[in-house]
Coordinates of C-alpha atoms and ligand atoms in Angstrom, one line a residue:
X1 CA -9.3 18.7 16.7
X2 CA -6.6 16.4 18.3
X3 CA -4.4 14.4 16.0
X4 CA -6.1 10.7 14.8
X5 CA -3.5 8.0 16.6
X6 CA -4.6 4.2 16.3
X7 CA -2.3 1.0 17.2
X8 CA -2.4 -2.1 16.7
X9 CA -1.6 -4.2 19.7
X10 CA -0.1 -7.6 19.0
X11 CA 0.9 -10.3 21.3
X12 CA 4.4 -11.9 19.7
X13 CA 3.2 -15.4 19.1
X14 CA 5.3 -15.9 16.5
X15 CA 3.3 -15.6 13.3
X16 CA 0.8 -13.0 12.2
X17 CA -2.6 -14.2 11.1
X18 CA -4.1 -12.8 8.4
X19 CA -7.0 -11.7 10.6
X20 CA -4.4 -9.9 12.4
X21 CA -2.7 -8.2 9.1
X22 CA -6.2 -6.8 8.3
X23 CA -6.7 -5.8 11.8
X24 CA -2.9 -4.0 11.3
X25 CA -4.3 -2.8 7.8
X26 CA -7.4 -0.9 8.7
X27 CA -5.3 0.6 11.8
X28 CA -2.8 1.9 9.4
X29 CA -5.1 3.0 6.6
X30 CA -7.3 4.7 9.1
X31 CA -4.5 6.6 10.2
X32 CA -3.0 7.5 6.3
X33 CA -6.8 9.0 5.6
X34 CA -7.0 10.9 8.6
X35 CA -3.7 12.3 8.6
X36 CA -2.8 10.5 11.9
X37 CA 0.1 8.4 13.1
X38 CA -0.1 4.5 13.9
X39 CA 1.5 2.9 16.3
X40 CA 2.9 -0.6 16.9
X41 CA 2.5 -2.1 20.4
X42 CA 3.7 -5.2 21.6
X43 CA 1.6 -6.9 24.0
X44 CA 3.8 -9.4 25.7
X45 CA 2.5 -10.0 29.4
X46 CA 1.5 -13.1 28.7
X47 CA 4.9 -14.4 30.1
X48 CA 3.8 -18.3 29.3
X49 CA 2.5 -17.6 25.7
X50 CA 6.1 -15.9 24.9
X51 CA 8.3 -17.0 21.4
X52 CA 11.8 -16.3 20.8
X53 CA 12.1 -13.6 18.5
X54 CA 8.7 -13.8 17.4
X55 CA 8.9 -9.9 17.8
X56 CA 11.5 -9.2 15.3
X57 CA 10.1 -11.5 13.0
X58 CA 6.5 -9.7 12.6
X59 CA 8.0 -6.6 12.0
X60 CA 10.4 -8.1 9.5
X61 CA 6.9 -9.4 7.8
X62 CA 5.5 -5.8 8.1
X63 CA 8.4 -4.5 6.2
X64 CA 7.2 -7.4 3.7
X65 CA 4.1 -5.9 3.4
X66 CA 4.9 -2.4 3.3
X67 CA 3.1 -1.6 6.4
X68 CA 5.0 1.5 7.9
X69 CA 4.6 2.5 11.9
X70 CA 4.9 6.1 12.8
X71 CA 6.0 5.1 16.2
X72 CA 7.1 1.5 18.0
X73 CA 10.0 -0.4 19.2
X74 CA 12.2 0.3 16.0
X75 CA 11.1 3.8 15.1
X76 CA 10.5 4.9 18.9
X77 CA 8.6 8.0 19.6
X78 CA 7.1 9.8 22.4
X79 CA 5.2 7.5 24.1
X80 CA 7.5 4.9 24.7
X81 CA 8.5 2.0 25.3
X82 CA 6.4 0.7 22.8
X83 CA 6.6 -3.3 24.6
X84 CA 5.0 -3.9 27.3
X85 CA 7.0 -5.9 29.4
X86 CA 9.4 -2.3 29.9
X87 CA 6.3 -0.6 31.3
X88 CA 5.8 -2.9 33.5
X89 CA 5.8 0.1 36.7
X90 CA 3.2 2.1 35.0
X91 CA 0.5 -0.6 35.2
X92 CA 1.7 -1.9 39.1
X93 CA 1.3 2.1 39.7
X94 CA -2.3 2.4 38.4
X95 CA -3.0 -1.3 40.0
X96 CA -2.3 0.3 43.4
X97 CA -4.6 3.4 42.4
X98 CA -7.5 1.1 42.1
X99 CA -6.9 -0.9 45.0
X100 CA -6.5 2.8 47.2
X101 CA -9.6 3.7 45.2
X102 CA -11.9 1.1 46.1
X103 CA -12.3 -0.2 42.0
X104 CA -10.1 -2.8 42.5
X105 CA -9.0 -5.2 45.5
X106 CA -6.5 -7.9 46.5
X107 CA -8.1 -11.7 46.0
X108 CA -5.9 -14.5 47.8
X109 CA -7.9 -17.2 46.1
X110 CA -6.2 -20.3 45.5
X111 CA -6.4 -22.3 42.3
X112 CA -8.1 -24.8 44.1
X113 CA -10.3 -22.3 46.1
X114 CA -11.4 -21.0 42.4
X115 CA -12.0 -24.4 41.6
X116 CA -14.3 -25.7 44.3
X117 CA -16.2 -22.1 44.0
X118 CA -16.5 -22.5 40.3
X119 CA -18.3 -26.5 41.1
X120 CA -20.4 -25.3 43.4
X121 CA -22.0 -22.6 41.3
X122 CA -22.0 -24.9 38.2
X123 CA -23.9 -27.5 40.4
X124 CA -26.1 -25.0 41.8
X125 CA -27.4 -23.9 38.2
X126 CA -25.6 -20.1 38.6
X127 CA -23.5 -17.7 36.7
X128 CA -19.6 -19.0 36.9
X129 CA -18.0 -15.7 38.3
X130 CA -16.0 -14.5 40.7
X131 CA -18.4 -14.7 44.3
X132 CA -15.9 -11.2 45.4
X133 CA -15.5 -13.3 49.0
X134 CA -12.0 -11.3 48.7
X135 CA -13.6 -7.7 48.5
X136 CA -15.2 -8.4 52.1
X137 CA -11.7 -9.7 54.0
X138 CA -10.9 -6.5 56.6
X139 CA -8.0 -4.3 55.5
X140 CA -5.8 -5.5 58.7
X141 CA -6.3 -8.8 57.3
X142 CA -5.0 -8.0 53.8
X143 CA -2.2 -6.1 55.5
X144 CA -1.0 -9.1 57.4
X145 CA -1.4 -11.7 54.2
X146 CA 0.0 -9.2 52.4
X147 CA 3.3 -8.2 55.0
X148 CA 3.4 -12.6 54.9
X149 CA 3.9 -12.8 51.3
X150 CA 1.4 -14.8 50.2
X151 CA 0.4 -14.6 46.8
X152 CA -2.2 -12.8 45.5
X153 CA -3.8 -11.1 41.6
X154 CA -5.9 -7.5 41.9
X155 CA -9.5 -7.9 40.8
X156 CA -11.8 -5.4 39.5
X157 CA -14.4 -4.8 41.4
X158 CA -17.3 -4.8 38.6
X159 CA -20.1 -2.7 40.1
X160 CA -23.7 -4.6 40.3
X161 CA -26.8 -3.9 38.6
X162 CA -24.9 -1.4 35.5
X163 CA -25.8 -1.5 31.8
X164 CA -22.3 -0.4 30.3
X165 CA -23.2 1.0 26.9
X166 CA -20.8 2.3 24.2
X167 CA -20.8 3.4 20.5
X168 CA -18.6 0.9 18.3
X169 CA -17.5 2.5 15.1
X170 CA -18.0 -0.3 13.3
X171 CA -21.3 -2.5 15.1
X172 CA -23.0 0.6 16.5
X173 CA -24.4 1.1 20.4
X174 CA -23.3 -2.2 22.2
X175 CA -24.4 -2.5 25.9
X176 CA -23.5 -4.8 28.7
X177 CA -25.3 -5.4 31.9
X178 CA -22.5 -5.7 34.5
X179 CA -24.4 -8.6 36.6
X180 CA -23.1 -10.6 34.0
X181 CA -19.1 -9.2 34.2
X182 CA -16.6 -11.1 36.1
X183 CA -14.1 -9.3 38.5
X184 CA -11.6 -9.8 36.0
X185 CA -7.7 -9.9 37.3
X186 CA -5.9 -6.7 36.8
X187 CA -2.7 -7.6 38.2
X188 CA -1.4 -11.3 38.4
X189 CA 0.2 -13.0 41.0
X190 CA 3.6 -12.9 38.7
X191 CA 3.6 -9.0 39.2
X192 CA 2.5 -9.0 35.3
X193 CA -0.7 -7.0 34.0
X194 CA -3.1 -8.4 32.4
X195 CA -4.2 -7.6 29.2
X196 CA -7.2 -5.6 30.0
X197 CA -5.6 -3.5 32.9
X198 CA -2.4 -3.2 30.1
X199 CA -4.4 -2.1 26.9
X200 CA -6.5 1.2 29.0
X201 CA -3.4 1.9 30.8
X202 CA -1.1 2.3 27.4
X203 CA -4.1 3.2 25.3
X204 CA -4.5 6.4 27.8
X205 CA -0.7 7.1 27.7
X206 CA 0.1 6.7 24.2
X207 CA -2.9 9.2 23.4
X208 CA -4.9 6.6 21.2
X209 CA -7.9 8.3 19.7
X210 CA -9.6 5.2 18.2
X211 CA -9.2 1.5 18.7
X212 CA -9.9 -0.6 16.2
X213 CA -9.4 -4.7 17.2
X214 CA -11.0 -8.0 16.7
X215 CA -14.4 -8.8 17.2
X216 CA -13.2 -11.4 19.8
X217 CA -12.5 -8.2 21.9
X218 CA -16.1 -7.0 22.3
X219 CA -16.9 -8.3 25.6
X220 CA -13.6 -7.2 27.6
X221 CA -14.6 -3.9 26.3
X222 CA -17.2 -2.9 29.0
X223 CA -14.5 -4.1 31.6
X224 CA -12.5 -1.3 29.6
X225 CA -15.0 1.1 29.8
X226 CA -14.9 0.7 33.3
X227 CA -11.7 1.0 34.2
X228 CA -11.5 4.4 31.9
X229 CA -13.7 5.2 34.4
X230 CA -12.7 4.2 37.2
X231 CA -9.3 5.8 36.3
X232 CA -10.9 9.1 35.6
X233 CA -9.8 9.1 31.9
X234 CA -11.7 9.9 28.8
X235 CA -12.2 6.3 26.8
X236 CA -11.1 6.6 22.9
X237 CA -13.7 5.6 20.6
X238 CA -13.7 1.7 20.1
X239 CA -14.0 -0.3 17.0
X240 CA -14.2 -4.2 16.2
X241 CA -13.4 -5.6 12.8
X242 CA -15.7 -8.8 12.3
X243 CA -14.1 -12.4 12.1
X244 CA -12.4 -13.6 9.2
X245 CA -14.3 -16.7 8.3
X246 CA -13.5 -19.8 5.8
X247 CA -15.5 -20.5 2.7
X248 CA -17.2 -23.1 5.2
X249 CA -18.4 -20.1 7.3
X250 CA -16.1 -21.2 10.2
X251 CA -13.7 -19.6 12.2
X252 CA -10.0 -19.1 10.0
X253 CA -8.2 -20.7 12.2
X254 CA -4.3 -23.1 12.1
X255 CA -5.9 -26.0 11.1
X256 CA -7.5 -25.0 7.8
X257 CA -3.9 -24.5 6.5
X258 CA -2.4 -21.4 5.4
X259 CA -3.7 -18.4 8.2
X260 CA 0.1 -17.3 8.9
X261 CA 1.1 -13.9 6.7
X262 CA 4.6 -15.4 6.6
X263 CA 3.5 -18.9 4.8
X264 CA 1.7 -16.4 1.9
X265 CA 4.5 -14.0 1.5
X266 CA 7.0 -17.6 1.1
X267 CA 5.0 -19.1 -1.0
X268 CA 4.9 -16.2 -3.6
X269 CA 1.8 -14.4 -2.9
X270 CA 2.8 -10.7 -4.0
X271 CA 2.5 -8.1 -0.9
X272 CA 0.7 -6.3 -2.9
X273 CA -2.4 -8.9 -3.2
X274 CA -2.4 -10.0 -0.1
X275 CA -2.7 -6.3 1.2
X276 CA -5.7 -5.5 -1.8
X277 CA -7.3 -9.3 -0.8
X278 CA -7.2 -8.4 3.2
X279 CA -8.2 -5.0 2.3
X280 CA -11.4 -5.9 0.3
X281 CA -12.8 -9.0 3.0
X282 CA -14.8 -6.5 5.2
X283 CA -14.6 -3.3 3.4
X284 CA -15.5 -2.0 -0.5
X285 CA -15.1 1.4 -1.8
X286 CA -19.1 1.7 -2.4
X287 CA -18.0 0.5 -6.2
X288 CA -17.4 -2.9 -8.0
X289 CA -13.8 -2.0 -8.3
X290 CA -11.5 -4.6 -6.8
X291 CA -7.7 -3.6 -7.7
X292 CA -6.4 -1.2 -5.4
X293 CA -2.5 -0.2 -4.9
X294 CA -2.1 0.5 -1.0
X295 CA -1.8 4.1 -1.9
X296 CA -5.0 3.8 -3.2
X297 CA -6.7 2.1 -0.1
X298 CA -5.3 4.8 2.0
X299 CA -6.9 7.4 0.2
X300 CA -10.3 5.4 -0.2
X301 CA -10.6 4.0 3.5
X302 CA -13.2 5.1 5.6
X303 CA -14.8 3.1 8.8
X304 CA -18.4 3.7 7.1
X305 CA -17.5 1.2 4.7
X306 CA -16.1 -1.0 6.4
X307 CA -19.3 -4.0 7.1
X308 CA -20.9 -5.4 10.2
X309 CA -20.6 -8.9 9.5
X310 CA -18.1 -11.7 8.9
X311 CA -15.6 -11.4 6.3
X312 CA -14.8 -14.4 4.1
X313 CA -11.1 -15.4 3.2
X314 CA -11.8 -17.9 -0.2
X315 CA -7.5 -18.9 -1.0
X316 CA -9.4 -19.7 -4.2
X317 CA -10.1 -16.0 -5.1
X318 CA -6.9 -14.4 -3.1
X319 CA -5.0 -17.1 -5.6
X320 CA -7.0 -15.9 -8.4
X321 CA -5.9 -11.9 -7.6
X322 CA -2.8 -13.4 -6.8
X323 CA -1.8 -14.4 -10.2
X324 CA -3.5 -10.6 -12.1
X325 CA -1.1 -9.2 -10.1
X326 CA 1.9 -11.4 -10.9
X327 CA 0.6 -10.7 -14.7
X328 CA 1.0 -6.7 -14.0
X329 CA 4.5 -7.6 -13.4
X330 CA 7.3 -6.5 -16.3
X331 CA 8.8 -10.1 -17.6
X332 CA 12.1 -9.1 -16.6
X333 CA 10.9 -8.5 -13.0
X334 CA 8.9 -11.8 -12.8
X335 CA 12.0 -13.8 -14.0
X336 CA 13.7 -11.9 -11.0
X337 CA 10.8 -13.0 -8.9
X338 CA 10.7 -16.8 -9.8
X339 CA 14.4 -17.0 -9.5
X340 CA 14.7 -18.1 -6.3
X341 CA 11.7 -20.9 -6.2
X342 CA 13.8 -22.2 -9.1
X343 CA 17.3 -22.2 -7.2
X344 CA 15.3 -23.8 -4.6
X345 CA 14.1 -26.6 -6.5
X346 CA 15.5 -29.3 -8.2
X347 CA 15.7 -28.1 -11.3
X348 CA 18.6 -26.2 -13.2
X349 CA 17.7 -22.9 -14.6
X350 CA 19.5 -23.0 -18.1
X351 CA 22.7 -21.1 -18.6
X352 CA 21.1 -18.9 -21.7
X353 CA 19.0 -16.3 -19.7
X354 CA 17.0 -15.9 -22.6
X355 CA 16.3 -19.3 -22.5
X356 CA 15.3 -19.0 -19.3
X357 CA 12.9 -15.5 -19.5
X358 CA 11.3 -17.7 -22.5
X359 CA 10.3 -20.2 -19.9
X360 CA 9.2 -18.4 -17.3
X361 CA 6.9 -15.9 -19.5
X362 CA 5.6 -19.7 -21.2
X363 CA 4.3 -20.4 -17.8
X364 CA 3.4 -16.9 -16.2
X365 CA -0.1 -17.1 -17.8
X366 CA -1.3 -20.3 -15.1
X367 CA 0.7 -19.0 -12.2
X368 CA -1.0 -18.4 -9.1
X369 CA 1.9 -18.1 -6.6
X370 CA 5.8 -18.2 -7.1
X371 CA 6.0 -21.5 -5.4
X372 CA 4.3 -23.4 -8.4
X373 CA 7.1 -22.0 -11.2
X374 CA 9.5 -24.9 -10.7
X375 CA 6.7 -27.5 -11.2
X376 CA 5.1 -25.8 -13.7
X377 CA 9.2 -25.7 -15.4
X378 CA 8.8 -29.5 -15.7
X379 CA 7.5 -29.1 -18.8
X380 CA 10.8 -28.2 -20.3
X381 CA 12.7 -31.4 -18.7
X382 CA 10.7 -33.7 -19.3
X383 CA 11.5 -35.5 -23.0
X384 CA 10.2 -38.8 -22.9
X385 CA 6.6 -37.7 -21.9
X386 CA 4.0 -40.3 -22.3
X387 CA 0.8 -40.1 -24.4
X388 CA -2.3 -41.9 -23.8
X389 CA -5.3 -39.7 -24.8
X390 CA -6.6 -41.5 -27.9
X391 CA -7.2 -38.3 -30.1
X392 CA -4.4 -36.9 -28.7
X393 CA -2.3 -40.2 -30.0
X394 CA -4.6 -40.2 -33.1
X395 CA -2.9 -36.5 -34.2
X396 CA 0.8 -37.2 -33.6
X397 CA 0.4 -40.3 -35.9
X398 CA -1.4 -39.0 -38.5
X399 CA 0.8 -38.8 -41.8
X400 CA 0.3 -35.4 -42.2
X401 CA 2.0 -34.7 -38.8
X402 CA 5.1 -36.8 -39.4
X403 CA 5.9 -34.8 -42.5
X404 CA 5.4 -31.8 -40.7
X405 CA 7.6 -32.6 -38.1
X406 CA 9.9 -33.6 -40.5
X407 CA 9.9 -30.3 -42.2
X408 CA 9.8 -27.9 -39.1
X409 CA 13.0 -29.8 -37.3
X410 CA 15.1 -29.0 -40.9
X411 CA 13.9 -26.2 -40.5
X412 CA 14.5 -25.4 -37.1
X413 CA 18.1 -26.7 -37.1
X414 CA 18.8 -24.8 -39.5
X415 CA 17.5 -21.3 -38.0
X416 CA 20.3 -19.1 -36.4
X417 CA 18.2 -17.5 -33.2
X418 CA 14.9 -18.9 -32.0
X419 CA 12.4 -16.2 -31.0
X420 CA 9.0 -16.4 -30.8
X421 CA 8.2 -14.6 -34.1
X422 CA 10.7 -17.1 -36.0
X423 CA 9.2 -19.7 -34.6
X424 CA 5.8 -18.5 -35.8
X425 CA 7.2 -17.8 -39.0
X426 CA 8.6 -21.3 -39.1
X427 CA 5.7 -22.9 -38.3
X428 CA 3.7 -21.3 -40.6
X429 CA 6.1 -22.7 -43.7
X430 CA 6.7 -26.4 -42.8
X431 CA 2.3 -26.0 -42.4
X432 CA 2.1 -24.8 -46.4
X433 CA 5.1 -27.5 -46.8
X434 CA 3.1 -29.8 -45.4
X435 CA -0.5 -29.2 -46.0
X436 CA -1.8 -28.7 -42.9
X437 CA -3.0 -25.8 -41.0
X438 CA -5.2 -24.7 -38.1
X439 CA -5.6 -27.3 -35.8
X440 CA -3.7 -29.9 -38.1
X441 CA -0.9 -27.8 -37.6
X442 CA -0.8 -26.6 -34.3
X443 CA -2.5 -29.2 -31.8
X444 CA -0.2 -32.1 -33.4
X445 CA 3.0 -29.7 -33.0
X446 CA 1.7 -29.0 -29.7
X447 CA 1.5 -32.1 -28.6
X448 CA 4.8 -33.4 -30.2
X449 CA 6.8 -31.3 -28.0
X450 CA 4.6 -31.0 -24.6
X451 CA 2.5 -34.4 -25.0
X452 CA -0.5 -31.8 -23.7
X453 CA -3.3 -30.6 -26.2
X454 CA -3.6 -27.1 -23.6
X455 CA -0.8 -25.7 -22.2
X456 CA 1.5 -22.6 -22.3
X457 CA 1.4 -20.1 -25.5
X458 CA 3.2 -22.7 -28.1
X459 CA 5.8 -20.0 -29.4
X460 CA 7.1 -19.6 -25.9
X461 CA 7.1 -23.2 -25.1
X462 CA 9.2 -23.6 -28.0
X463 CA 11.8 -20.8 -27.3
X464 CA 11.9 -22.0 -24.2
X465 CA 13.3 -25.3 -25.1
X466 CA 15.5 -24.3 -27.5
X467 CA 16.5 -25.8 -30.3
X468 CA 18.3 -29.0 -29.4
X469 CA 15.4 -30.2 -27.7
X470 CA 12.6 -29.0 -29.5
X471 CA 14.4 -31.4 -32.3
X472 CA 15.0 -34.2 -30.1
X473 CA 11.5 -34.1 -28.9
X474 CA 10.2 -33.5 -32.9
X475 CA 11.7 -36.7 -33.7
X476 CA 10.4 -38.9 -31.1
X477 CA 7.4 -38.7 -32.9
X478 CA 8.6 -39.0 -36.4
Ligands
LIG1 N1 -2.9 -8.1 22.2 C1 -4.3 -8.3 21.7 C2 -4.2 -9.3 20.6 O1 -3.4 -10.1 20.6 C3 -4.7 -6.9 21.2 C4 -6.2 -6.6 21.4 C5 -6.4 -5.1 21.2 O2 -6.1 -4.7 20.1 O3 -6.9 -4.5 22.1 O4 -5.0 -9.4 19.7

């Protein structure tokens, strides 16, 4: 059997979606489970839709990610160059073929002429498609246009009266009559491909045994079938991964806010997550289990499982997986991790690191991104903190709390090393001092040095603060 190869085919526009990482995903562990090699492509003929260095930027977010390419235009390979733009005589080559061969012909159509053709058959209650006027024009004729220099694209000439069926690996036998295809452009008047006469000519040469793409893809794919054809070349097999959809069952798209990988990844989603999320909208393992290490996915991925119908992407429950796998994290690790947020922010981490790994493992339990640490860091800055929930008021002026907090600052100030099993300790003497316990002793405590009745483990929102302020804060309520 010949080696498994897939790609994934991106146009640079500067950000990848998260559609499009899942799309990159499945390539890659289809590839990792079949013991075949991936390949990164970069479809750029779309002069007008180009970005500055959008190109380096997507492969600095696949590094991110962890996504590795066995071959493209950093690792290289054998079937280079892996951008199109530098292949650009390979696709004016098989152009020309097509032409010579009578699949494909030169249209001299004017934007206007397309126009007036396209009115017409709206107002005449027909298909909008290409009439092929330019198929009938004598070859002397196209000589002498052509020896003038006037512009012209290369149509394919889509053969009448066709059903074009083929077996998608993912939706099954898909067919396609070809009255309804459009002489799609091949070649355009820039001298550029377009996409479709691009992705059969590199998906022949780089040897691609499977494609698997968008669902958006599905109808340019009998246009592909026929130019495999028409080219005399054996198609791959052809997949399309279903839409990612919001919770609203529309289409993911810019304006529902976060779809770019790059905004995740900055805001302090783990690579890790995101890849398990991605991983799990449109596929399961044939189990309930939903925590899977990439390794894992690449040993578990097979197209059988991967579903016929829209995926959803719910922030809610990618924040939710999110913040279990910042909680797998070692504390040491996570400290490293919130670090920058922090440095970023307006606040000043405190000069005692253990002051500050006190903090940050206080607030790890409600974190479901990175980006929320500084605000969620507040909590230790904030000493005049007002109080307005009548129970809540009720507790910190109850006599029995003004003794205790009387007893547990002596006590604290007198303590050499705050930890969170002194501070238990503490706690736990100034009560029996006191008189109180359970919720006597701990909600009013709570609330004298956060103002909140819920909030981080108490212990830890103590260490964090240190001494000084956990007195200061103590005596405001005194
Ligand atoms: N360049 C296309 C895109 O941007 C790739 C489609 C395909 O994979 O064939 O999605």
């Amino acid at each position: 059997m010949s080696e498994v190869r897939v790609r994934f085919a991106p146009s640079p526009t500067g950000y990848l979606h998260v559609g499009s990482l899942r799309s990159a995903l499945y390539n890659y562990l289809y590839a990792r489970n079949n013991n075949g090699r991936v390949v990164l492509r970069i479809e750029d003929t779309d002069r007008e839709r180009l970005v500055e260095d959008a190109i380096e930027k997507m492969i600095s977010t696949f590094k991110r990610v962890n996504i590795e390419f066995d071959e493209g235009p950093v690792q290289g390979g054998d079937h280079g160059p892996y951008i199109q733009s530098e292949r650009f005589n390979l696709y004016q080559k098989y152009a020309a073929q097509l032409v010579e061969s009578g699949h494909a012909y030169y249209c001299f159509c004017t934007r206007d002429d397309l126009d007036e053709m396209r009115k017409q058959q709206s107002e005449a209650g027909q298909d909008v498609k290409y009439d092929k006027r330019c198929l009938h024009l004598p070859k002397e004729e196209v000589e002498k246009r052509l020896a003038a220099g006037e512009p012209y694209v290369i149509r394919l000439n889509v053969p009448a009266g066709r059903v074009i069926t083929f077996d998608d690996s993912i939706h099954g036998p898909t067919s396609f009559e070809t009255d309804y295809i459009d002489d799609q452009v091949l070649l355009k008047s820039d001298g550029f491909p377009t996409y479709h006469l691009a992705v059969v000519v590199d998906d022949h040469h780089m040897g691609i045994t499977q494609v698997l793409r968008a669902d958006e893809w599905i109808p340019s794919t009998p246009k592909h079938i026929l130019l495999y054809e028409a080219l005399g070349w054996e198609p791959p097999q052809i997949g399309h991964i279903p839409l990612l959809i919001n919770t609203e069952g529309k289409k993911l798209s810019k304006r529902d806010g976060d779809v770019s990988v790059e905004d995740y990844l900055d805001k302090g989603f783990l690579p890790e997550a995101l890849v398990n999320y991605l991983a799990l909208i449109g596929w399961n393992p044939g189990n309930d289990e939903e925590f899977f290490s990439l390794n894992e996915l690449e040993n578990l991925f097979t197209l059988e499982r991967v579903n016929d119908s829209p995926g959803v992407f719910d922030v809610e429950k990618l924040k939710w997986m999110n913040g279990k796998y910042i909680r797998s994290r070692d504390m040491a690790e996570l400290v490293e991790l919130v670090r920058p947020y922090v440095e970023k922010s307006d606040i000043a981490i405190p000069e005692d690191e253990e002051k500050f790994r006190w903090m940050v493992e206080a607030i790890h339990e409600g974190l479901e991104y990175l980006a929320q640490a500084p605000e969620k860091l507040r909590i230790f800055y904030q000493d005049d903190f007002a109080v307005t929930e009548p129970e809540s008021l009720e507790l910190l002026q109850l006599d029995s709390s003004k003794q205790l907090f009387t007893i547990l600052k002596d006590k604290v100030a007198i303590v050499d090393k705050l930890t969170p099993d002194v501070m238990k300790g503490l706690l736990k003497d100034a009560g029996k001092e006191a008189g109180v316990k359970g919720k006597l002793l701990f909600m009013p405590t709570r609330l004298a040095v956060s103002g909140n009745q819920h909030g981080p483990d108490l212990m830890l929102l103590i260490c964090g603060m240190g001494k000084e302020q956990v007195i200061k804060r103590l005596e405001r309520w005194i």
